[in-house]
Amino acid sequence: PIYGPDKTIMLDGCNGRTLNGKYQYHVKDPDDVDSELEYCKSKINPETNWNYILGCYHGTTDHTRVVDSTEYDLPADCVLVDGSPTTAPVTIPAPSPTAAPVGTDPTLGDNRPNIIVMQPDDMVFFDKWGPPPNNPTKLDVVVPFPISGLPHMDSLRLNGLQMMEAYTVSPSCGTSRYSTITGKYPSRAASSRKNNFDHLPEVMIPNTKLVDVGEEKDCSRDNVAAALKASGYLTGMVGKWHLSKIADIDYSYSYAVNEVKKCGFDFVDGLYIENIGEKGFNNYFDGTFSHNMEFVTHEAIRFINEGSNSPNPFFLYFNPTVPHKSQSVREALTDFSCRATPRKDVTEDFMIDGMTSKYGGSCEDYRADVIDRSSNDDELGNIWLDDSVGALLLALENEGILENTLFLFQHDHGVETKSAIYENGNRIAQFIHFPSEYESGTKYDGLVSTVDIAATLLDFAEVSPTHFMDGTSWRNDVKDMASRNFDNNKCIFFEMEYDRAVRCGCYKYLAINELNETISSTFKRGKKFGYSIELENLFDLCGGTDHYITARKENQEAKDLNLNLDESSTSMKMQAVLQCHLDRTAHSASPGNGTLCNLNPATPTSAPQEIPTPSPVNP
C-alpha cells in the first residue's frame, strides 16, 4: 500500500503503521511526489537523505518521524529477509546508526562512479577527431579547430578513451537521443508502436518520444536515468530534451520540468523542452530567450555540487543547445542577456568559474571575449561549448570527484548529411574521460553506437538491466582492446524514416525504401552530395584494406562504388541480416523481440517469412 505523511497517525520507529489490522510500511510512489516543495529541493534537510522511504510527498511531514539516513539503521525486526512486511514490532525500536533497510540497494559509502553524458546539438566533426571521409562532392573541405583551440573538449579525448568508430543509430536530434537514453533502436519506441500500425515504424522525431504505453514504459522505467535512479543514483537533466510532446495549452516551464522528471530524473533545470525558434516544432519559444550556455552550465554545476554532497553517486544528462542553427549563436551572444532564459526568473548574471568569473561575473564581458577568440561565426558555438566543458571539469576537480567521474562526450549525429544514413550522418565523435579506468591516449576501433551507452553505463554503475535493450556494454571489450573491423559478430543498424542500413565489419548495406525526396532524406541528401542512391547499396568501408577508411578524399559510399551487383553473395547475406532487423522491430513483433541479427554466425539467407510493408529492402 502507498501512503504519505499522515496528520493524525504517527509512524513508528520502523517508519510504518498498523492499518486495518495489517502492518504496512511507508514507501515511495513517484506519482505522489511533489518535487517542487522546498524540503524536496534542499540537500540540507534530512528528509531528502532518506527519500527512498519518506519521499517528497504532497503535503507536509507533520507527525512523521524524520531521521537522518547517515545516522540511522532500520532495526532488524522491521522487515523479513525478503523485505516483505511483518507483523507490527513488539516495541518501537530506537534509531541506531547503520546500513539501509534489507532489500534496498546500498547507498551509504557508495563508491560507484558519477556519470555525465554531454551531447551538443548539431556539432561538426573536426578533422583532428578522425571523421569519416568528406561527402563525394566536397572532397577538399577541411574542418579545423578554431584559432583559439578547443582545449577542454580535446582534453577529454587526449586524457581518456576515444572511440574511433562510434555511431548514432539514427541521424536526427530526437531519434538519436532516444537511442542514447533507452539503449533501444528508435523503431521500438512505444510512442510509435502505440498507433498499432501493421507496417514498419517511420523513424522520425515526432514519432519518437519517451512515453508509457501499457507495459512499455519508456518514460517511467525503461531508460538509463530511471534505472540508475532506482539503484540509488541522484539523477539530473539539463539542456535540450526533445523527447516529450506537450500541448500548447499545457506548456509552462514548471509543467515541462515535471514532465521530464517523470522519465527518471530527480533534478531538471536549464530546460529547453524543444528546439529554439522553429515554428510548428515547439510549443514554448516566445522570442525572449536564445542559446544560453551560462544558464545551462550554471544549472549543471549546481547539480554537480549538490550531488557531490550526497552519499550517493550522480548521473547528469547534459544537452547544450549550441551550436544548432535554429537560432544564430552570434545573435544569442550579442542580442540576448544571460538572464534571458526559458525559466524567466533570473535577475543576476551567473558567476561561473571557468567562464564568467574572470570578468567579475559579467556575462556581457565574457561573451565579448568569446567573440574575440573566434575568427568566424561557425567557431562561436564551439568556443562557447568548450568553455562549458572546462567549467564542468573545474567543478568536478573543486569537489574532489574528477577521478571517479565518467564523463562521456558525444555528438548527436553528423551535420552535412544529417537525417541521412550515410557515414557523414551516422558517424559521431565520442570520448570517455574516466581517469580511474582509462589512461591518456586510449583508443578503441571496435564498432560502438548510441544504443550501447545505456548498457555500458549500467555496467559501470553495477546495475543489472531491468528492461530490454538492443545495445550491449563495451566495457570489457575496451579492456581487451579487440579490433572489430573483421568481427562480424556485432552488426550495427541505422534507421531514418523508412530507410534502413546495417554495418557488419567492413561491409555496409543501405536500403532506400523509395527514391522520393519528399519521404526519404537519405535519397534527397545522397542525390545532392554525390552518394550512391540505388534502392540497394553495398559498400566496403575499408576499401579492400583491413581498416576503416577515414582519408578525406576516399569516400566509400560514392555513386560509383556501389558493390551490390559485383558482390551479390555478400549483398544477399547483408540483406538477410537487415531483413532480420526489420522483422524484429516491426510493429507486429513483440516489443522485446531480441532476435540476434548478425553475419557470423550467419543469419539464414533463405527467403524470410512475409513481413509488414513498406519495407526498405527491395525484393
Coordinates of C-alpha atoms in Angstrom, one line a residue:
P1 CA 0.0 0.0 0.0
I2 CA 1.1 3.5 -0.8
Y3 CA 0.6 6.4 1.6
G4 CA 2.3 9.6 2.6
P5 CA 2.8 11.5 5.8
D6 CA -0.4 11.4 7.9
K7 CA -1.5 14.3 10.1
T8 CA -3.3 12.0 12.6
I9 CA -1.3 8.8 12.7
M10 CA 2.4 8.9 13.7
L11 CA 4.7 6.4 12.0
D12 CA 6.7 4.2 14.4
G13 CA 10.4 3.6 14.5
C14 CA 10.1 1.2 11.6
N15 CA 8.6 4.0 9.6
G16 CA 5.4 2.0 9.4
R17 CA 1.9 1.8 10.9
T18 CA -0.9 -0.7 11.5
L19 CA -3.9 -0.2 9.3
N20 CA -7.0 -2.4 9.2
G21 CA -5.2 -5.0 11.3
K22 CA -2.2 -5.2 9.0
Y23 CA 1.2 -3.7 9.4
Q24 CA 2.4 -1.6 6.5
Y25 CA 5.5 0.3 5.6
H26 CA 5.7 3.9 4.4
V27 CA 7.0 3.6 0.8
K28 CA 7.6 5.9 -2.1
D29 CA 5.3 6.4 -5.1
P30 CA 6.6 8.8 -7.8
D31 CA 3.1 9.9 -8.7
D32 CA 2.7 11.3 -5.2
V33 CA 6.0 13.1 -5.2
D34 CA 5.9 16.9 -5.2
S35 CA 9.5 17.8 -6.2
E36 CA 8.8 21.5 -6.1
L37 CA 8.4 21.5 -2.3
E38 CA 11.3 23.2 -0.6
Y39 CA 12.1 20.3 1.6
C40 CA 12.4 18.1 -1.5
K41 CA 14.8 20.5 -3.2
S42 CA 17.1 21.1 -0.3
K43 CA 20.2 18.9 0.2
I44 CA 20.4 20.1 3.8
N45 CA 17.1 18.8 5.2
P46 CA 17.3 15.2 6.5
E47 CA 14.0 14.3 4.7
T48 CA 15.8 14.1 1.4
N49 CA 18.6 12.0 2.8
W50 CA 16.1 9.2 3.3
N51 CA 13.8 9.9 0.3
Y52 CA 13.7 6.2 -0.8
I53 CA 11.3 5.7 2.1
L54 CA 9.9 9.1 3.1
G55 CA 9.6 10.5 -0.4
C56 CA 8.8 14.1 -1.2
Y57 CA 5.0 13.8 -1.0
H58 CA 2.3 16.3 -1.5
G59 CA 1.6 17.8 1.9
T60 CA 3.8 18.1 4.9
T61 CA 5.9 15.9 7.2
D62 CA 3.9 16.8 10.2
H63 CA 3.6 14.0 12.8
T64 CA 6.1 11.9 10.8
R65 CA 9.3 10.7 12.4
V66 CA 12.2 12.2 10.5
V67 CA 15.7 10.8 10.9
D68 CA 19.0 11.4 9.1
S69 CA 19.8 8.3 7.0
T70 CA 23.5 8.8 7.7
E71 CA 22.9 8.2 11.4
Y72 CA 20.0 5.7 11.3
D73 CA 19.8 2.0 11.0
L74 CA 16.4 0.4 10.4
P75 CA 16.2 -2.2 13.1
A76 CA 16.3 -5.9 12.0
D77 CA 12.9 -6.7 13.4
C78 CA 11.2 -4.2 11.0
V79 CA 11.5 -6.4 7.9
L80 CA 11.8 -10.1 7.0
V81 CA 14.8 -11.3 4.9
D82 CA 12.8 -10.9 1.7
G83 CA 11.8 -7.4 2.6
S84 CA 8.1 -8.1 3.0
P85 CA 6.1 -6.6 5.8
T86 CA 6.0 -8.4 9.1
T87 CA 3.5 -8.2 11.9
A88 CA 3.9 -5.0 13.9
P89 CA 7.0 -4.7 16.0
V90 CA 6.5 -5.5 19.7
T91 CA 8.2 -2.3 20.7
I92 CA 9.0 0.9 18.8
P93 CA 12.7 0.5 18.1
A94 CA 15.0 3.4 18.8
P95 CA 17.1 4.8 15.9
S96 CA 20.6 3.4 15.7
P97 CA 23.2 4.2 13.0
T98 CA 24.0 1.6 10.3
A99 CA 23.0 0.5 6.9
A100 CA 20.0 0.8 4.7
P101 CA 17.0 -1.5 5.1
V102 CA 17.2 -5.1 3.9
G103 CA 16.1 -5.4 0.3
T104 CA 17.2 -1.9 -0.8
D105 CA 20.3 -1.0 -2.9
P106 CA 23.2 0.2 -0.8
T107 CA 23.5 4.0 -0.9
L108 CA 25.8 4.9 2.0
G109 CA 29.5 4.9 1.2
D110 CA 28.7 4.3 -2.4
N111 CA 31.9 4.3 -4.5
R112 CA 30.3 3.7 -7.9
P113 CA 31.3 6.4 -10.4
N114 CA 29.5 9.6 -11.0
I115 CA 28.3 9.8 -14.7
I116 CA 28.0 12.7 -17.1
V117 CA 26.7 12.3 -20.6
M118 CA 27.2 15.5 -22.7
Q119 CA 25.6 15.8 -26.1
P120 CA 26.0 19.1 -28.0
D121 CA 23.4 19.8 -30.7
D122 CA 24.5 19.6 -34.4
M123 CA 28.2 19.9 -33.8
V124 CA 30.7 19.4 -36.6
F125 CA 33.2 16.6 -36.7
F126 CA 36.6 18.2 -36.6
D127 CA 39.5 16.8 -38.7
K128 CA 41.6 16.2 -35.6
W129 CA 39.0 13.8 -34.3
G130 CA 39.1 11.3 -37.1
P131 CA 35.8 11.9 -39.0
P132 CA 34.6 9.8 -42.0
P133 CA 35.7 10.9 -45.5
N134 CA 34.1 14.0 -46.9
N135 CA 30.9 14.0 -49.0
P136 CA 31.8 13.0 -52.6
T137 CA 31.0 16.4 -54.0
K138 CA 33.1 18.2 -51.3
L139 CA 36.2 16.1 -51.0
D140 CA 38.5 19.1 -50.3
V141 CA 36.6 20.5 -47.3
V142 CA 38.6 20.9 -44.1
V143 CA 37.2 21.3 -40.6
P144 CA 39.9 22.8 -38.4
F145 CA 39.7 23.8 -34.8
P146 CA 39.0 27.5 -34.0
I147 CA 42.2 29.5 -33.9
S148 CA 42.0 29.7 -30.1
G149 CA 41.6 25.9 -30.0
L150 CA 39.2 23.7 -28.1
P151 CA 41.5 22.8 -25.1
H152 CA 38.8 21.4 -22.8
M153 CA 36.9 19.1 -25.2
D154 CA 40.2 17.9 -26.6
S155 CA 41.4 17.2 -23.1
L156 CA 38.5 14.7 -22.8
R157 CA 39.8 13.0 -25.9
L158 CA 43.5 13.1 -25.2
N159 CA 43.3 12.2 -21.5
G160 CA 40.8 9.4 -21.8
L161 CA 39.3 6.9 -24.3
Q162 CA 38.5 7.9 -27.9
M163 CA 36.0 5.7 -29.8
M164 CA 37.4 5.7 -33.4
E165 CA 34.3 4.2 -35.0
A166 CA 31.3 5.4 -32.9
Y167 CA 27.9 5.8 -34.5
T168 CA 24.4 7.1 -33.8
V169 CA 21.9 4.6 -34.9
S170 CA 19.6 7.4 -36.2
P171 CA 21.0 10.7 -37.5
S172 CA 18.5 13.2 -36.1
C173 CA 18.3 15.0 -32.8
G174 CA 15.4 13.3 -31.1
T175 CA 15.8 9.9 -32.6
S176 CA 19.5 9.8 -31.6
R177 CA 18.7 10.9 -28.1
Y178 CA 16.1 8.2 -27.7
S179 CA 18.6 5.5 -28.5
T180 CA 21.1 7.0 -26.1
I181 CA 18.8 7.1 -23.1
T182 CA 16.9 3.9 -23.7
G183 CA 19.5 1.6 -25.3
K184 CA 16.9 0.7 -27.9
Y185 CA 16.5 1.4 -31.6
P186 CA 14.0 4.3 -32.2
S187 CA 11.9 1.9 -34.3
R188 CA 11.0 0.3 -31.0
A189 CA 9.6 3.5 -29.4
A190 CA 6.4 2.9 -27.6
S191 CA 5.2 6.3 -28.8
S192 CA 5.4 4.9 -32.4
R193 CA 4.1 1.4 -31.6
K194 CA 1.0 2.8 -29.8
N195 CA -0.5 3.5 -33.2
N196 CA -0.5 -0.2 -33.7
F197 CA 0.3 0.0 -37.4
D198 CA 1.0 -3.2 -39.2
H199 CA 3.9 -1.8 -41.2
L200 CA 7.4 -0.9 -40.1
P201 CA 7.9 2.2 -38.0
E202 CA 8.6 5.5 -39.6
V203 CA 11.5 6.8 -37.6
M204 CA 11.1 10.5 -37.2
I205 CA 11.3 12.9 -34.2
P206 CA 7.6 13.4 -33.8
N207 CA 7.1 9.6 -33.6
T208 CA 10.0 9.0 -31.1
K209 CA 9.2 10.3 -27.6
L210 CA 9.6 8.9 -24.1
V211 CA 6.1 7.8 -23.2
D212 CA 4.5 4.9 -21.3
V213 CA 2.1 2.8 -23.3
G214 CA 0.7 -0.2 -21.5
E215 CA 3.6 -2.4 -20.3
E216 CA 6.0 -0.4 -22.5
K217 CA 7.3 2.2 -20.1
D218 CA 9.9 4.1 -22.0
C219 CA 9.5 7.1 -19.7
S220 CA 9.0 5.9 -16.2
R221 CA 11.1 2.7 -16.2
D222 CA 12.8 1.6 -19.4
N223 CA 15.6 4.1 -19.7
V224 CA 19.1 4.6 -18.1
A225 CA 18.0 7.5 -15.9
A226 CA 15.1 5.6 -14.3
A227 CA 17.3 2.5 -13.9
L228 CA 20.1 4.5 -12.2
K229 CA 17.7 6.4 -10.0
A230 CA 16.2 3.1 -8.9
S231 CA 19.6 1.9 -7.9
G232 CA 20.4 4.9 -5.7
Y233 CA 21.8 7.4 -8.1
L234 CA 20.8 11.1 -7.9
T235 CA 19.7 11.9 -11.5
G236 CA 19.7 15.2 -13.3
M237 CA 18.9 16.6 -16.7
V238 CA 20.0 20.0 -18.1
G239 CA 19.6 21.5 -21.5
K240 CA 17.7 20.4 -24.6
W241 CA 15.2 17.5 -24.1
H242 CA 13.3 16.8 -27.3
L243 CA 11.7 13.6 -26.0
S244 CA 8.3 14.8 -24.7
K245 CA 5.2 16.0 -26.5
I246 CA 3.5 18.9 -24.7
A247 CA 0.3 20.5 -25.9
D248 CA 0.5 24.3 -26.4
I249 CA -2.3 24.8 -23.9
D250 CA -0.4 22.8 -21.2
Y251 CA 3.0 24.4 -21.6
S252 CA 4.7 26.3 -18.8
Y253 CA 8.3 25.9 -17.7
S254 CA 7.4 24.2 -14.5
Y255 CA 5.0 21.9 -16.3
A256 CA 7.7 20.9 -18.7
V257 CA 10.2 20.3 -15.9
N258 CA 7.8 17.9 -14.2
E259 CA 7.1 16.1 -17.4
V260 CA 10.8 15.4 -17.8
K261 CA 11.2 14.4 -14.2
K262 CA 8.6 11.6 -14.8
C263 CA 11.2 10.0 -17.0
G264 CA 13.7 9.1 -14.2
F265 CA 15.1 12.5 -13.1
D266 CA 15.3 13.9 -9.6
F267 CA 16.6 17.3 -10.9
V268 CA 15.6 19.1 -14.1
D269 CA 16.6 22.7 -14.8
G270 CA 18.1 24.8 -17.5
L271 CA 15.5 23.1 -19.7
Y272 CA 14.9 23.7 -23.3
I273 CA 12.0 21.3 -24.0
E274 CA 12.4 21.6 -27.8
N275 CA 14.5 23.4 -30.4
I276 CA 14.7 27.2 -30.2
G277 CA 12.7 29.2 -32.7
E278 CA 11.2 26.6 -35.0
K279 CA 7.6 27.3 -35.6
G280 CA 5.4 24.2 -35.5
F281 CA 8.3 22.3 -33.9
N282 CA 8.0 23.5 -30.4
N283 CA 5.3 25.0 -28.2
Y284 CA 7.3 27.2 -25.8
F285 CA 9.5 29.6 -27.7
D286 CA 8.3 33.2 -27.4
G287 CA 11.4 35.1 -28.7
T288 CA 12.5 36.4 -25.3
F289 CA 15.5 33.9 -24.9
S290 CA 18.0 32.1 -27.0
H291 CA 21.0 29.8 -26.7
N292 CA 22.4 30.4 -23.2
M293 CA 25.5 28.4 -22.2
E294 CA 25.9 30.3 -19.0
F295 CA 22.4 29.3 -17.9
V296 CA 22.7 25.6 -18.7
T297 CA 26.3 25.3 -17.4
H298 CA 25.3 27.1 -14.1
E299 CA 22.5 24.6 -13.6
A300 CA 24.7 21.6 -14.5
I301 CA 27.3 22.8 -11.9
R302 CA 24.6 23.4 -9.3
F303 CA 23.5 19.8 -9.8
I304 CA 27.1 18.5 -9.6
N305 CA 27.7 20.5 -6.4
E306 CA 24.5 19.1 -4.8
G307 CA 25.4 15.6 -6.0
S308 CA 28.9 15.8 -4.5
N309 CA 27.4 16.5 -1.1
S310 CA 25.2 13.4 -1.3
P311 CA 26.3 9.9 -0.1
N312 CA 25.1 8.6 -3.5
P313 CA 26.7 8.9 -6.9
F314 CA 25.0 11.1 -9.5
F315 CA 24.1 10.9 -13.2
L316 CA 23.9 14.1 -15.3
Y317 CA 22.4 14.1 -18.8
F318 CA 23.6 17.4 -20.2
N319 CA 22.5 18.6 -23.6
P320 CA 23.5 22.1 -24.7
T321 CA 21.5 23.7 -27.5
V322 CA 24.5 25.1 -29.3
P323 CA 25.7 25.1 -32.0
H324 CA 22.3 24.2 -33.5
K325 CA 21.4 26.8 -36.1
S326 CA 17.7 27.1 -35.3
Q327 CA 18.8 30.4 -33.9
S328 CA 22.0 32.3 -34.6
V329 CA 24.7 31.8 -32.0
R330 CA 26.2 35.2 -32.7
E331 CA 22.7 36.8 -32.1
A332 CA 22.5 34.9 -28.9
L333 CA 25.8 36.3 -27.7
T334 CA 25.1 39.9 -28.8
D335 CA 21.4 40.4 -28.7
F336 CA 20.4 38.5 -25.5
S337 CA 21.4 38.6 -21.9
C338 CA 22.3 35.5 -20.0
R339 CA 19.4 36.5 -17.7
A340 CA 17.1 35.7 -20.6
T341 CA 16.0 32.1 -20.0
P342 CA 13.0 29.9 -20.6
R343 CA 12.6 29.9 -16.8
K344 CA 12.1 33.7 -16.8
D345 CA 13.2 34.3 -13.2
V346 CA 16.9 35.1 -13.5
T347 CA 17.7 38.6 -12.1
E348 CA 21.5 38.4 -11.9
D349 CA 24.3 37.3 -14.2
F350 CA 25.7 33.8 -13.4
M351 CA 29.1 33.6 -11.6
I352 CA 30.8 30.6 -13.1
D353 CA 34.4 29.6 -12.5
G354 CA 36.0 29.0 -15.9
M355 CA 33.5 31.2 -17.7
T356 CA 32.2 34.5 -16.2
S357 CA 34.3 34.6 -13.0
K358 CA 37.3 36.0 -14.9
Y359 CA 35.1 39.1 -15.6
G360 CA 33.6 39.5 -12.2
G361 CA 30.5 37.5 -13.2
S362 CA 29.7 39.8 -16.1
C363 CA 28.1 37.8 -18.9
E364 CA 28.4 40.7 -21.3
D365 CA 32.1 41.0 -20.9
Y366 CA 32.6 37.2 -21.0
R367 CA 30.5 36.9 -24.2
A368 CA 32.6 39.7 -25.8
D369 CA 35.7 37.6 -25.1
V370 CA 34.1 34.5 -26.8
I371 CA 33.6 36.6 -29.9
D372 CA 37.1 38.0 -29.7
R373 CA 38.5 34.4 -29.6
S374 CA 36.7 33.5 -32.8
S375 CA 37.6 34.1 -36.5
N376 CA 34.1 33.4 -37.9
D377 CA 30.6 32.7 -36.8
D378 CA 31.0 29.0 -37.2
E379 CA 33.5 29.0 -34.3
L380 CA 31.4 30.8 -31.8
G381 CA 29.2 27.9 -30.6
N382 CA 32.2 25.5 -30.3
I383 CA 34.3 28.0 -28.3
W384 CA 31.2 28.6 -26.0
L385 CA 30.8 24.8 -25.6
D386 CA 34.5 24.3 -24.9
D387 CA 34.3 26.8 -22.1
S388 CA 31.4 25.0 -20.6
V389 CA 33.3 21.7 -20.7
G390 CA 36.1 23.4 -18.9
A391 CA 33.8 24.8 -16.3
L392 CA 32.3 21.3 -15.6
L393 CA 35.8 19.8 -15.3
L394 CA 36.8 22.5 -12.9
A395 CA 33.7 22.0 -10.8
L396 CA 34.4 18.3 -10.6
E397 CA 38.0 19.0 -9.6
N398 CA 37.0 21.5 -7.0
E399 CA 34.6 19.0 -5.5
G400 CA 37.4 16.3 -5.5
I401 CA 35.4 13.9 -7.7
L402 CA 37.0 14.2 -11.1
E403 CA 38.9 10.9 -10.8
N404 CA 35.7 9.0 -10.1
T405 CA 33.5 10.6 -12.7
L406 CA 32.8 9.0 -16.0
F407 CA 32.4 11.9 -18.5
L408 CA 31.1 10.7 -21.9
F409 CA 31.1 13.4 -24.6
Q410 CA 29.5 12.7 -28.0
H411 CA 27.8 14.3 -31.0
D412 CA 24.1 13.6 -31.5
H413 CA 24.7 13.0 -35.3
G414 CA 26.6 14.2 -38.3
V415 CA 25.8 17.6 -39.7
E416 CA 26.1 17.9 -43.5
T417 CA 24.2 14.7 -44.2
K418 CA 22.0 14.9 -41.1
S419 CA 18.9 12.8 -41.4
A420 CA 20.6 10.6 -44.0
I421 CA 22.1 7.2 -43.1
Y422 CA 25.4 7.6 -44.9
E423 CA 28.6 7.7 -42.8
N424 CA 28.6 11.5 -42.6
G425 CA 25.2 11.3 -41.0
N426 CA 25.7 8.4 -38.6
R427 CA 29.4 8.6 -37.6
I428 CA 30.0 10.7 -34.4
A429 CA 32.8 11.8 -32.2
Q430 CA 32.7 10.0 -28.8
F431 CA 35.2 10.5 -25.9
I432 CA 35.1 9.0 -22.4
H433 CA 37.1 10.7 -19.7
F434 CA 37.4 8.4 -16.7
P435 CA 40.8 8.7 -15.0
S436 CA 40.3 5.7 -12.7
E437 CA 39.6 3.5 -15.7
Y438 CA 41.3 4.8 -18.8
E439 CA 44.8 6.1 -19.4
S440 CA 45.5 9.1 -21.5
G441 CA 45.6 8.4 -25.2
T442 CA 43.5 5.2 -25.1
K443 CA 41.8 4.4 -28.4
Y444 CA 39.3 1.8 -29.4
D445 CA 38.4 0.9 -33.1
G446 CA 35.6 -1.5 -32.4
L447 CA 32.1 -0.7 -33.6
V448 CA 30.0 1.1 -30.9
S449 CA 26.8 3.0 -31.1
T450 CA 24.4 5.1 -29.1
V451 CA 22.3 2.0 -28.3
D452 CA 25.3 0.7 -26.4
I453 CA 25.5 3.7 -24.0
A454 CA 22.7 2.7 -21.6
A455 CA 24.0 -0.9 -21.2
T456 CA 27.6 0.4 -20.7
L457 CA 26.7 3.0 -18.1
L458 CA 24.6 0.4 -16.1
D459 CA 27.6 -1.9 -16.3
F460 CA 29.9 0.7 -14.8
A461 CA 27.2 1.5 -12.2
E462 CA 26.9 -2.2 -11.2
V463 CA 23.2 -2.2 -12.1
S464 CA 21.6 -5.3 -13.7
P465 CA 19.3 -4.1 -16.5
T466 CA 15.6 -4.5 -15.8
H467 CA 14.4 -3.6 -19.3
F468 CA 15.1 -4.9 -22.8
M469 CA 17.9 -3.1 -24.6
D470 CA 19.3 -3.6 -28.1
G471 CA 22.7 -2.4 -27.0
T472 CA 25.4 -4.1 -25.1
S473 CA 28.1 -2.9 -22.8
W474 CA 31.5 -2.3 -24.4
R475 CA 33.3 -2.0 -21.1
N476 CA 35.1 -5.4 -21.2
D477 CA 35.7 -5.2 -25.0
V478 CA 37.6 -2.0 -24.5
K479 CA 39.7 -3.7 -21.8
D480 CA 40.6 -6.4 -24.3
M481 CA 41.3 -3.7 -26.9
A482 CA 39.9 -6.1 -29.6
S483 CA 39.5 -4.6 -33.0
R484 CA 36.2 -5.4 -34.7
N485 CA 36.7 -4.4 -38.3
F486 CA 36.6 -8.0 -39.2
D487 CA 34.5 -9.2 -36.3
N488 CA 31.0 -9.7 -37.8
N489 CA 29.6 -11.0 -34.5
K490 CA 28.3 -7.5 -34.0
C491 CA 26.2 -5.6 -36.6
I492 CA 25.0 -2.0 -36.1
F493 CA 21.8 -0.9 -37.7
F494 CA 20.8 2.6 -38.8
E495 CA 17.2 3.9 -39.1
M496 CA 15.7 7.1 -40.6
E497 CA 12.2 7.4 -41.9
Y498 CA 11.6 4.1 -43.8
D499 CA 15.2 3.8 -44.8
R500 CA 17.5 1.3 -43.1
A501 CA 21.1 0.3 -43.2
V502 CA 23.4 -2.2 -41.5
R503 CA 27.2 -2.4 -41.0
C504 CA 28.9 -5.7 -40.2
G505 CA 32.7 -5.5 -40.1
C506 CA 33.8 -3.6 -43.2
Y507 CA 30.6 -4.0 -45.1
K508 CA 27.6 -1.7 -45.1
Y509 CA 24.3 -2.4 -46.8
L510 CA 22.0 0.5 -47.2
A511 CA 18.4 0.1 -48.4
I512 CA 16.4 3.2 -49.6
N513 CA 12.7 2.5 -49.4
E514 CA 11.6 4.8 -52.2
L515 CA 13.6 7.1 -54.5
N516 CA 11.5 10.1 -53.5
E517 CA 12.9 13.3 -52.0
T518 CA 9.8 14.1 -50.1
I519 CA 9.8 10.9 -48.0
S520 CA 13.5 10.0 -47.9
S521 CA 16.1 12.4 -46.5
T522 CA 18.7 9.8 -47.4
F523 CA 17.8 9.9 -51.0
K524 CA 17.5 13.7 -51.0
R525 CA 20.9 14.3 -49.4
G526 CA 22.5 11.4 -51.2
K527 CA 21.5 12.9 -54.5
K528 CA 22.7 16.3 -53.5
F529 CA 26.1 15.2 -52.3
G530 CA 27.0 12.5 -54.9
Y531 CA 26.3 9.3 -52.9
S532 CA 25.0 6.1 -54.3
I533 CA 21.2 6.3 -54.3
E534 CA 20.0 3.0 -55.6
L535 CA 17.3 1.1 -53.8
E536 CA 20.0 -1.4 -52.7
N537 CA 23.6 -0.3 -51.9
L538 CA 26.6 -2.3 -50.7
F539 CA 29.7 -0.6 -49.6
D540 CA 33.1 -1.8 -48.4
L541 CA 34.0 0.9 -45.9
C542 CA 37.6 -0.5 -45.7
G543 CA 38.1 -0.1 -49.4
G544 CA 39.6 -3.5 -49.8
T545 CA 42.0 -3.0 -46.9
D546 CA 42.0 -4.3 -43.3
H547 CA 41.0 -1.0 -41.7
Y548 CA 38.2 1.6 -41.9
I549 CA 38.9 4.4 -44.3
T550 CA 39.0 7.9 -43.0
A551 CA 41.1 9.7 -45.6
R552 CA 39.3 12.9 -46.6
K553 CA 39.0 12.2 -50.3
E554 CA 38.3 8.5 -50.2
N555 CA 34.5 8.3 -49.6
Q556 CA 33.5 4.6 -50.0
E557 CA 29.7 5.4 -50.5
A558 CA 30.1 7.4 -53.7
K559 CA 27.7 6.6 -56.5
D560 CA 30.3 4.7 -58.5
L561 CA 31.3 2.5 -55.5
N562 CA 28.1 0.5 -55.1
L563 CA 29.1 -3.2 -54.9
N564 CA 25.6 -4.6 -54.8
L565 CA 25.8 -6.3 -58.2
D566 CA 29.6 -7.0 -58.1
E567 CA 29.4 -8.8 -54.8
S568 CA 26.0 -10.3 -54.9
S569 CA 26.7 -13.1 -52.4
T570 CA 27.8 -10.6 -49.8
S571 CA 24.9 -8.4 -50.6
M572 CA 22.4 -11.3 -50.1
K573 CA 23.9 -12.1 -46.7
M574 CA 23.8 -8.4 -45.6
Q575 CA 20.2 -8.1 -46.9
A576 CA 19.2 -11.1 -44.8
V577 CA 20.7 -9.5 -41.7
L578 CA 18.8 -6.3 -42.4
Q579 CA 15.6 -8.3 -43.0
C580 CA 16.1 -9.9 -39.6
H581 CA 16.2 -6.5 -38.0
L582 CA 13.1 -5.4 -39.9
D583 CA 11.3 -8.5 -38.7
R584 CA 12.2 -8.0 -35.0
T585 CA 11.4 -4.2 -35.0
A586 CA 8.1 -4.4 -37.0
H587 CA 5.1 -3.1 -35.2
S588 CA 3.6 -6.5 -35.3
A589 CA 6.6 -8.0 -33.5
S590 CA 6.7 -8.2 -29.7
P591 CA 8.3 -5.1 -28.1
G592 CA 11.2 -7.0 -26.7
N593 CA 11.9 -9.2 -29.6
G594 CA 15.6 -9.8 -29.1
T595 CA 16.4 -11.9 -32.1
L596 CA 20.1 -11.7 -32.9
C597 CA 20.8 -10.4 -36.4
N598 CA 24.5 -11.0 -37.3
L599 CA 26.7 -12.3 -40.1
N600 CA 28.8 -14.6 -38.0
P601 CA 27.2 -16.9 -37.2
A602 CA 25.4 -16.2 -40.4
T603 CA 21.7 -15.1 -40.4
P604 CA 19.9 -17.6 -42.7
T605 CA 19.8 -16.3 -46.2
S606 CA 16.7 -18.2 -47.2
A607 CA 13.6 -16.2 -48.0
P608 CA 12.2 -14.8 -44.8
Q609 CA 8.6 -15.0 -43.9
E610 CA 6.4 -12.3 -45.3
I611 CA 6.8 -9.2 -43.1
P612 CA 4.8 -5.9 -42.8
T613 CA 5.3 -3.3 -45.5
P614 CA 6.6 -0.8 -46.5
S615 CA 10.0 -2.4 -46.2
P616 CA 13.2 -0.7 -47.1
V617 CA 14.5 -3.8 -48.7
N618 CA 13.9 -4.2 -52.4
P619 CA 12.5 -7.6 -53.1

